[in-house]
Amino acid sequence: MKRFITLLWIAVAVFMLSGCSNTKQEMELTYRDQGIKHMNAGDYTAAVTSFTKALQQAPGRVRELELDISYYKAAAQYKSGDFGGAIDTYTNLIDYKASADLYILRGSAYIGTGETEKAYVDFDQAMEMDGKNYESYIRIYESLAQTDAEKAKGYLNEALKLEGKKDKDYLNRGEIYYYLGDYQNAEKELKEALKKENMESLLYLGKTYEAVQDPDTALDYYQQYQEKGRESQEVYNIMGMCKMNKGDYEGALQSFQAGLAMTDGTAFRQTLLFNEAVVYEYLLDFDTAAAKMAAYLEEFPDDTKAQKENEFLQTRRTKSAGEGDN
């Protein structure tokens, strides 16, 4: 009888511990989902808080779930401007399982803190691990382009030494030539990629033609890209800017608003909102432009460029009202 009671208590204890474990995992997943929602909304500080709470629910061992949450947390820290926090999180991930991807990500965070030498060490480590991947070179270029253009181009030139005849190889070489400003070779490589039915090449062909001041051909490629199911806020913004540059302000407004109407992401929402306000200014609708910019600043109050634009619009709006009274 005593043995039966002992076994019964063990069973109850195991059940209770199991139930507690399941509850903590449910909470971990809940906080993770909350963090992702905050990221999609552009609230990266709140996202970091949610991901931190998620990791606090984790058991003593590291599982794929904790690694996934840590990746999200580091990305949110980076986007919130907490580069030091991102470095710490990426370092923990590297210590657990190093990869070229993680070294590139941490190197980019070091660029954010101004620690360029540490960034170069990480980028070179990434190249040692994954030096035959065009995309790794391109990612490093994108991280360095604003701080050390010559060093950034050096990585692209190294990438051009790679060989490959697949559609993505042509696409990547075309993209690299585009970044280097060699538009003739960019067009050549991208059209080879298109022959192999790589639809992503349409986007970069559009960018290439826009760079050589041929907006009509550029817009044609952008439109084809959209028609192939690549519709996105980013492309609507690119198309809107292309139309603005050629003086088609009504068309630009339609593109910006079409992008804002999309609900599949918010990465370009801030840019689209700002550009929407600006294009109303070009349309000489200063009242709407001022109202749009004021609303934008309520949501993004730290944007100094928008603050200056808003001051001008408010002045222009007042001036227009005064002229109307006369």
mmCIF file of C-alpha atoms in Angstrom:
data_model
loop_
_atom_site.group_PDB
_atom_site.id
_atom_site.type_symbol
_atom_site.label_atom_id
_atom_site.label_comp_id
_atom_site.label_asym_id
_atom_site.label_seq_id
_atom_site.Cartn_x
_atom_site.Cartn_y
_atom_site.Cartn_z
ATOM 1 C CA MET A 1 0.000 0.000 0.000
ATOM 2 C CA LYS A 2 2.803 2.394 0.945
ATOM 3 C CA ARG A 3 4.533 1.598 -2.335
ATOM 4 C CA PHE A 4 1.320 2.383 -4.229
ATOM 5 C CA ILE A 5 0.937 5.733 -2.430
ATOM 6 C CA THR A 6 4.573 6.611 -3.147
ATOM 7 C CA LEU A 7 4.141 5.825 -6.841
ATOM 8 C CA LEU A 8 0.929 7.870 -6.873
ATOM 9 C CA TRP A 9 2.701 10.928 -5.444
ATOM 10 C CA ILE A 10 5.526 10.545 -7.971
ATOM 11 C CA ALA A 11 2.955 10.429 -10.763
ATOM 12 C CA VAL A 12 1.231 13.559 -9.409
ATOM 13 C CA ALA A 13 4.568 15.375 -9.120
ATOM 14 C CA VAL A 14 5.544 14.471 -12.685
ATOM 15 C CA PHE A 15 2.148 15.634 -13.943
ATOM 16 C CA MET A 16 2.443 18.941 -12.059
ATOM 17 C CA LEU A 17 5.960 19.565 -13.354
ATOM 18 C CA SER A 18 4.865 18.681 -16.863
ATOM 19 C CA GLY A 19 1.919 21.052 -16.594
ATOM 20 C CA CYS A 20 4.194 23.841 -15.361
ATOM 21 C CA SER A 21 6.607 23.185 -18.219
ATOM 22 C CA ASN A 22 3.830 23.310 -20.790
ATOM 23 C CA THR A 23 2.532 26.567 -19.320
ATOM 24 C CA LYS A 24 5.981 28.191 -19.489
ATOM 25 C CA GLN A 25 6.414 27.107 -23.093
ATOM 26 C CA GLU A 26 2.996 28.516 -23.942
ATOM 27 C CA MET A 27 4.033 31.808 -22.328
ATOM 28 C CA GLU A 28 7.336 31.714 -24.230
ATOM 29 C CA LEU A 29 5.471 31.320 -27.513
ATOM 30 C CA THR A 30 2.972 34.027 -26.552
ATOM 31 C CA TYR A 31 5.698 36.559 -25.776
ATOM 32 C CA ARG A 32 7.506 35.571 -28.990
ATOM 33 C CA ASP A 33 4.355 36.236 -31.034
ATOM 34 C CA GLN A 34 3.860 39.564 -29.256
ATOM 35 C CA GLY A 35 7.436 40.531 -30.103
ATOM 36 C CA ILE A 36 6.934 39.728 -33.779
ATOM 37 C CA LYS A 37 3.752 41.830 -33.828
ATOM 38 C CA HIS A 38 5.615 44.756 -32.255
ATOM 39 C CA MET A 39 8.370 44.397 -34.869
ATOM 40 C CA ASN A 40 5.850 44.393 -37.709
ATOM 41 C CA ALA A 41 4.368 47.566 -36.240
ATOM 42 C CA GLY A 42 7.802 49.186 -36.056
ATOM 43 C CA ASP A 43 7.849 49.313 -32.232
ATOM 44 C CA TYR A 44 11.251 47.709 -31.785
ATOM 45 C CA THR A 45 11.721 48.700 -28.132
ATOM 46 C CA ALA A 46 8.511 46.905 -27.164
ATOM 47 C CA ALA A 47 9.607 43.968 -29.330
ATOM 48 C CA VAL A 48 12.867 43.638 -27.385
ATOM 49 C CA THR A 49 10.915 43.618 -24.102
ATOM 50 C CA SER A 50 8.627 40.843 -25.366
ATOM 51 C CA PHE A 51 11.494 38.707 -26.674
ATOM 52 C CA THR A 52 13.344 39.129 -23.371
ATOM 53 C CA LYS A 53 10.268 37.952 -21.472
ATOM 54 C CA ALA A 54 9.970 35.015 -23.858
ATOM 55 C CA LEU A 55 13.546 33.921 -23.154
ATOM 56 C CA GLN A 56 12.898 34.213 -19.417
ATOM 57 C CA GLN A 57 10.338 31.409 -19.771
ATOM 58 C CA ALA A 58 12.876 29.059 -21.379
ATOM 59 C CA PRO A 59 14.124 25.897 -19.673
ATOM 60 C CA GLY A 60 17.771 25.421 -18.717
ATOM 61 C CA ARG A 61 18.731 23.973 -22.111
ATOM 62 C CA VAL A 62 18.874 25.805 -25.432
ATOM 63 C CA ARG A 63 16.423 24.627 -28.079
ATOM 64 C CA GLU A 64 15.682 25.796 -31.610
ATOM 65 C CA LEU A 65 12.905 27.968 -30.170
ATOM 66 C CA GLU A 66 15.333 29.932 -27.980
ATOM 67 C CA LEU A 67 17.718 30.404 -30.903
ATOM 68 C CA ASP A 68 14.851 31.683 -33.041
ATOM 69 C CA ILE A 69 13.756 34.150 -30.357
ATOM 70 C CA SER A 70 17.339 35.335 -29.866
ATOM 71 C CA TYR A 71 17.653 36.069 -33.607
ATOM 72 C CA TYR A 72 14.465 38.133 -33.430
ATOM 73 C CA LYS A 73 15.649 39.922 -30.290
ATOM 74 C CA ALA A 74 18.986 40.869 -31.843
ATOM 75 C CA ALA A 75 17.247 42.164 -34.977
ATOM 76 C CA ALA A 76 14.881 44.275 -32.854
ATOM 77 C CA GLN A 77 17.804 45.625 -30.803
ATOM 78 C CA TYR A 78 19.612 46.573 -34.002
ATOM 79 C CA LYS A 79 16.566 48.299 -35.492
ATOM 80 C CA SER A 80 15.908 50.191 -32.245
ATOM 81 C CA GLY A 81 19.450 51.567 -32.353
ATOM 82 C CA ASP A 82 20.679 49.440 -29.443
ATOM 83 C CA PHE A 83 23.731 48.202 -31.333
ATOM 84 C CA GLY A 84 25.551 47.225 -28.146
ATOM 85 C CA GLY A 85 22.648 45.023 -27.089
ATOM 86 C CA ALA A 86 22.534 43.451 -30.554
ATOM 87 C CA ILE A 87 26.265 42.711 -30.350
ATOM 88 C CA ASP A 88 25.799 40.963 -27.001
ATOM 89 C CA THR A 89 22.929 38.848 -28.325
ATOM 90 C CA TYR A 90 24.763 37.925 -31.526
ATOM 91 C CA THR A 91 27.866 37.064 -29.486
ATOM 92 C CA ASN A 92 25.823 34.643 -27.377
ATOM 93 C CA LEU A 93 24.507 33.031 -30.555
ATOM 94 C CA ILE A 94 28.004 32.813 -32.033
ATOM 95 C CA ASP A 95 29.314 31.223 -28.848
ATOM 96 C CA TYR A 96 26.574 28.605 -29.133
ATOM 97 C CA LYS A 97 26.927 27.926 -32.869
ATOM 98 C CA ALA A 98 28.981 30.211 -35.107
ATOM 99 C CA SER A 99 27.930 30.871 -38.711
ATOM 100 C CA ALA A 100 28.799 33.281 -41.514
ATOM 101 C CA ASP A 101 25.338 34.818 -41.173
ATOM 102 C CA LEU A 102 25.904 35.632 -37.500
ATOM 103 C CA TYR A 103 29.332 37.145 -38.139
ATOM 104 C CA ILE A 104 27.852 39.410 -40.826
ATOM 105 C CA LEU A 105 25.035 40.446 -38.512
ATOM 106 C CA ARG A 106 27.378 41.175 -35.613
ATOM 107 C CA GLY A 107 29.756 42.992 -37.953
ATOM 108 C CA SER A 108 26.882 45.213 -39.066
ATOM 109 C CA ALA A 109 26.113 45.980 -35.406
ATOM 110 C CA TYR A 110 29.773 46.895 -34.847
ATOM 111 C CA ILE A 111 29.446 49.357 -37.749
ATOM 112 C CA GLY A 112 26.565 50.890 -35.807
ATOM 113 C CA THR A 113 28.797 51.469 -32.751
ATOM 114 C CA GLY A 114 31.636 52.807 -34.899
ATOM 115 C CA GLU A 115 33.884 49.832 -34.112
ATOM 116 C CA THR A 116 34.855 49.300 -37.738
ATOM 117 C CA GLU A 117 37.977 47.212 -37.073
ATOM 118 C CA LYS A 118 35.924 44.668 -35.145
ATOM 119 C CA ALA A 119 33.405 44.718 -37.991
ATOM 120 C CA TYR A 120 36.134 43.924 -40.534
ATOM 121 C CA VAL A 121 37.309 40.990 -38.388
ATOM 122 C CA ASP A 122 33.765 39.601 -38.342
ATOM 123 C CA PHE A 123 33.249 40.156 -42.068
ATOM 124 C CA ASP A 124 36.520 38.430 -42.889
ATOM 125 C CA GLN A 125 35.554 35.535 -40.630
ATOM 126 C CA ALA A 126 32.274 35.273 -42.521
ATOM 127 C CA MET A 127 34.162 35.156 -45.809
ATOM 128 C CA GLU A 128 36.368 32.342 -44.516
ATOM 129 C CA MET A 129 33.243 30.360 -43.687
ATOM 130 C CA ASP A 130 31.126 31.255 -46.719
ATOM 131 C CA GLY A 131 33.373 32.926 -49.281
ATOM 132 C CA LYS A 132 31.697 31.352 -52.300
ATOM 133 C CA ASN A 133 28.335 32.974 -51.657
ATOM 134 C CA TYR A 134 27.575 36.152 -53.643
ATOM 135 C CA GLU A 135 24.872 37.177 -51.192
ATOM 136 C CA SER A 136 27.301 37.307 -48.264
ATOM 137 C CA TYR A 137 29.478 39.819 -50.134
ATOM 138 C CA ILE A 138 26.409 41.885 -51.028
ATOM 139 C CA ARG A 139 25.220 41.976 -47.418
ATOM 140 C CA ILE A 140 28.630 43.152 -46.255
ATOM 141 C CA TYR A 141 28.617 45.830 -48.950
ATOM 142 C CA GLU A 142 25.217 47.073 -47.774
ATOM 143 C CA SER A 143 26.505 47.311 -44.194
ATOM 144 C CA LEU A 144 29.635 49.246 -45.177
ATOM 145 C CA ALA A 145 28.384 51.398 -48.063
ATOM 146 C CA GLN A 146 27.527 54.447 -45.926
ATOM 147 C CA THR A 147 30.668 54.411 -43.778
ATOM 148 C CA ASP A 148 33.473 53.160 -46.044
ATOM 149 C CA ALA A 149 32.439 53.107 -49.691
ATOM 150 C CA GLU A 150 35.836 51.997 -51.004
ATOM 151 C CA LYS A 151 36.104 49.091 -48.572
ATOM 152 C CA ALA A 152 32.519 48.144 -49.401
ATOM 153 C CA LYS A 153 33.254 48.094 -53.148
ATOM 154 C CA GLY A 154 36.312 45.961 -52.443
ATOM 155 C CA TYR A 155 34.053 43.178 -51.185
ATOM 156 C CA LEU A 156 31.946 43.431 -54.340
ATOM 157 C CA ASN A 157 35.000 43.188 -56.572
ATOM 158 C CA GLU A 158 36.059 40.073 -54.683
ATOM 159 C CA ALA A 159 32.624 38.587 -55.327
ATOM 160 C CA LEU A 160 33.016 39.123 -59.080
ATOM 161 C CA LYS A 161 35.858 36.612 -59.030
ATOM 162 C CA LEU A 162 33.321 33.881 -58.306
ATOM 163 C CA GLU A 163 31.954 31.842 -61.169
ATOM 164 C CA GLY A 164 28.533 30.405 -61.801
ATOM 165 C CA LYS A 165 26.038 29.858 -64.580
ATOM 166 C CA LYS A 166 22.825 29.485 -62.607
ATOM 167 C CA ASP A 167 20.055 32.084 -62.791
ATOM 168 C CA LYS A 168 20.870 33.375 -59.311
ATOM 169 C CA ASP A 169 24.553 33.755 -60.198
ATOM 170 C CA TYR A 170 23.625 36.055 -63.073
ATOM 171 C CA LEU A 171 21.199 37.926 -60.817
ATOM 172 C CA ASN A 172 23.802 38.453 -58.096
ATOM 173 C CA ARG A 173 26.468 39.602 -60.566
ATOM 174 C CA GLY A 174 23.964 41.992 -62.119
ATOM 175 C CA GLU A 175 23.124 43.377 -58.688
ATOM 176 C CA ILE A 176 26.839 43.774 -57.901
ATOM 177 C CA TYR A 177 27.514 45.624 -61.169
ATOM 178 C CA TYR A 178 24.518 47.847 -60.380
ATOM 179 C CA TYR A 179 26.009 48.774 -57.003
ATOM 180 C CA LEU A 180 29.381 49.423 -58.650
ATOM 181 C CA GLY A 181 27.740 51.778 -61.148
ATOM 182 C CA ASP A 182 28.661 49.574 -64.123
ATOM 183 C CA TYR A 183 25.191 49.663 -65.647
ATOM 184 C CA GLN A 184 26.146 48.146 -68.985
ATOM 185 C CA ASN A 185 27.398 44.940 -67.379
ATOM 186 C CA ALA A 186 24.519 45.042 -64.906
ATOM 187 C CA GLU A 187 22.015 45.033 -67.772
ATOM 188 C CA LYS A 188 23.876 42.196 -69.521
ATOM 189 C CA GLU A 189 23.956 39.930 -66.438
ATOM 190 C CA LEU A 190 20.393 40.698 -65.401
ATOM 191 C CA LYS A 191 19.016 39.924 -68.855
ATOM 192 C CA GLU A 192 20.825 36.576 -68.728
ATOM 193 C CA ALA A 193 19.112 35.926 -65.402
ATOM 194 C CA LEU A 194 15.775 36.886 -66.952
ATOM 195 C CA LYS A 195 16.351 34.425 -69.814
ATOM 196 C CA LYS A 196 16.638 31.768 -67.121
ATOM 197 C CA GLU A 197 13.292 32.980 -65.722
ATOM 198 C CA ASN A 198 14.625 34.635 -62.592
ATOM 199 C CA MET A 199 11.875 37.182 -61.944
ATOM 200 C CA GLU A 200 13.888 39.037 -59.299
ATOM 201 C CA SER A 201 16.030 40.350 -62.159
ATOM 202 C CA LEU A 202 13.074 42.492 -63.271
ATOM 203 C CA LEU A 203 13.417 44.622 -60.145
ATOM 204 C CA TYR A 204 17.113 45.289 -60.695
ATOM 205 C CA LEU A 205 16.623 45.894 -64.399
ATOM 206 C CA GLY A 206 14.163 48.590 -63.368
ATOM 207 C CA LYS A 207 16.705 50.094 -60.990
ATOM 208 C CA THR A 208 19.415 49.922 -63.661
ATOM 209 C CA TYR A 209 17.319 51.741 -66.272
ATOM 210 C CA GLU A 210 16.291 54.315 -63.709
ATOM 211 C CA ALA A 211 19.977 54.903 -62.928
ATOM 212 C CA VAL A 212 20.690 55.675 -66.613
ATOM 213 C CA GLN A 213 17.785 58.152 -66.731
ATOM 214 C CA ASP A 214 15.298 55.970 -68.607
ATOM 215 C CA PRO A 215 12.298 56.073 -66.231
ATOM 216 C CA ASP A 216 9.774 54.777 -68.780
ATOM 217 C CA THR A 217 11.686 51.529 -69.346
ATOM 218 C CA ALA A 218 12.341 51.305 -65.608
ATOM 219 C CA LEU A 219 8.626 51.567 -64.838
ATOM 220 C CA ASP A 220 7.869 48.897 -67.420
ATOM 221 C CA TYR A 221 10.200 46.470 -65.645
ATOM 222 C CA TYR A 222 8.769 47.405 -62.236
ATOM 223 C CA GLN A 223 5.270 46.766 -63.539
ATOM 224 C CA GLN A 224 6.302 43.377 -64.912
ATOM 225 C CA TYR A 225 7.835 42.569 -61.539
ATOM 226 C CA GLN A 226 4.547 43.369 -59.804
ATOM 227 C CA GLU A 227 2.553 41.345 -62.334
ATOM 228 C CA LYS A 228 4.734 38.302 -61.608
ATOM 229 C CA GLY A 229 3.403 38.290 -58.055
ATOM 230 C CA ARG A 230 6.180 40.360 -56.484
ATOM 231 C CA GLU A 231 3.863 43.133 -55.290
ATOM 232 C CA SER A 232 5.266 44.820 -52.192
ATOM 233 C CA GLN A 233 5.391 48.114 -50.331
ATOM 234 C CA GLU A 234 9.033 48.485 -51.327
ATOM 235 C CA VAL A 235 8.265 48.254 -55.051
ATOM 236 C CA TYR A 236 5.313 50.638 -54.778
ATOM 237 C CA ASN A 237 7.655 53.112 -53.105
ATOM 238 C CA ILE A 238 10.310 52.640 -55.817
ATOM 239 C CA MET A 239 7.690 53.141 -58.518
ATOM 240 C CA GLY A 240 6.331 56.216 -56.768
ATOM 241 C CA MET A 241 9.778 57.802 -56.569
ATOM 242 C CA CYS A 242 10.445 56.963 -60.221
ATOM 243 C CA LYS A 243 7.201 58.660 -61.228
ATOM 244 C CA MET A 244 8.007 61.685 -59.065
ATOM 245 C CA ASN A 245 11.393 62.049 -60.737
ATOM 246 C CA LYS A 246 9.736 62.152 -64.158
ATOM 247 C CA GLY A 247 7.133 64.686 -62.979
ATOM 248 C CA ASP A 248 4.139 62.326 -62.825
ATOM 249 C CA TYR A 249 2.955 63.408 -59.372
ATOM 250 C CA GLU A 250 -0.568 61.993 -59.688
ATOM 251 C CA GLY A 251 0.905 58.628 -60.667
ATOM 252 C CA ALA A 252 3.386 58.833 -57.795
ATOM 253 C CA LEU A 253 0.569 59.494 -55.325
ATOM 254 C CA GLN A 254 -1.325 56.456 -56.607
ATOM 255 C CA SER A 255 1.765 54.268 -56.121
ATOM 256 C CA PHE A 256 2.438 55.513 -52.579
ATOM 257 C CA GLN A 257 -1.196 55.035 -51.575
ATOM 258 C CA ALA A 258 -1.314 51.570 -53.140
ATOM 259 C CA GLY A 259 1.686 50.649 -51.010
ATOM 260 C CA LEU A 260 0.037 52.022 -47.879
ATOM 261 C CA ALA A 261 -3.093 50.008 -48.628
ATOM 262 C CA MET A 262 -1.107 46.778 -48.418
ATOM 263 C CA THR A 263 -1.325 44.856 -45.148
ATOM 264 C CA ASP A 264 1.379 42.227 -45.669
ATOM 265 C CA GLY A 265 4.113 44.217 -43.933
ATOM 266 C CA THR A 266 5.073 47.597 -42.497
ATOM 267 C CA ALA A 267 8.790 47.857 -43.285
ATOM 268 C CA PHE A 268 8.253 50.699 -45.792
ATOM 269 C CA ARG A 269 5.183 52.243 -44.203
ATOM 270 C CA GLN A 270 7.088 55.173 -42.669
ATOM 271 C CA THR A 271 8.800 55.970 -45.969
ATOM 272 C CA LEU A 272 5.519 55.744 -47.868
ATOM 273 C CA LEU A 273 3.741 58.050 -45.415
ATOM 274 C CA PHE A 274 6.481 60.666 -45.718
ATOM 275 C CA ASN A 275 6.552 60.473 -49.505
ATOM 276 C CA GLU A 276 2.766 60.700 -49.677
ATOM 277 C CA ALA A 277 2.885 64.003 -47.779
ATOM 278 C CA VAL A 278 5.695 65.322 -49.998
ATOM 279 C CA VAL A 279 3.935 64.476 -53.250
ATOM 280 C CA TYR A 280 0.877 66.490 -52.148
ATOM 281 C CA GLU A 281 3.272 69.442 -51.858
ATOM 282 C CA TYR A 282 4.382 68.876 -55.471
ATOM 283 C CA LEU A 283 0.705 68.806 -56.432
ATOM 284 C CA LEU A 284 0.425 72.248 -54.746
ATOM 285 C CA ASP A 285 -2.167 70.888 -52.296
ATOM 286 C CA PHE A 286 -0.466 72.473 -49.300
ATOM 287 C CA ASP A 287 -3.384 71.948 -46.903
ATOM 288 C CA THR A 288 -3.391 68.185 -47.433
ATOM 289 C CA ALA A 289 0.422 68.054 -47.458
ATOM 290 C CA ALA A 290 0.565 69.908 -44.122
ATOM 291 C CA ALA A 291 -2.108 67.708 -42.584
ATOM 292 C CA LYS A 292 -0.366 64.528 -43.775
ATOM 293 C CA MET A 293 3.036 65.687 -42.491
ATOM 294 C CA ALA A 294 1.584 66.682 -39.118
ATOM 295 C CA ALA A 295 -0.029 63.242 -38.806
ATOM 296 C CA TYR A 296 3.273 61.641 -39.811
ATOM 297 C CA LEU A 297 5.098 63.519 -37.056
ATOM 298 C CA GLU A 298 2.594 62.382 -34.459
ATOM 299 C CA GLU A 299 3.662 58.838 -35.276
ATOM 300 C CA PHE A 300 7.365 59.530 -35.949
ATOM 301 C CA PRO A 301 8.192 62.643 -33.875
ATOM 302 C CA ASP A 302 11.989 62.224 -34.008
ATOM 303 C CA ASP A 303 12.311 62.593 -37.792
ATOM 304 C CA THR A 304 14.245 65.879 -38.138
ATOM 305 C CA LYS A 305 13.820 65.984 -41.917
ATOM 306 C CA ALA A 306 10.046 65.779 -41.485
ATOM 307 C CA GLN A 307 10.145 68.473 -38.788
ATOM 308 C CA LYS A 308 11.792 70.925 -41.201
ATOM 309 C CA GLU A 309 9.404 69.965 -43.985
ATOM 310 C CA ASN A 310 6.467 70.473 -41.621
ATOM 311 C CA GLU A 311 7.661 73.962 -40.670
ATOM 312 C CA PHE A 312 7.850 74.920 -44.349
ATOM 313 C CA LEU A 313 4.410 73.451 -45.084
ATOM 314 C CA GLN A 314 2.779 75.219 -42.153
ATOM 315 C CA THR A 315 4.300 78.508 -43.360
ATOM 316 C CA ARG A 316 3.182 77.858 -46.939
ATOM 317 C CA ARG A 317 -0.274 76.900 -45.710
ATOM 318 C CA THR A 318 -0.587 80.152 -43.728
ATOM 319 C CA LYS A 319 0.656 82.163 -46.708
ATOM 320 C CA SER A 320 -1.900 80.506 -49.003
ATOM 321 C CA ALA A 321 -4.683 81.269 -46.543
ATOM 322 C CA GLY A 322 -3.573 84.910 -46.406
ATOM 323 C CA GLU A 323 -3.544 85.174 -50.195
ATOM 324 C CA GLY A 324 -7.032 83.671 -50.251
ATOM 325 C CA ASP A 325 -8.316 86.383 -47.911
ATOM 326 C CA ASN A 326 -7.112 89.007 -50.369
#
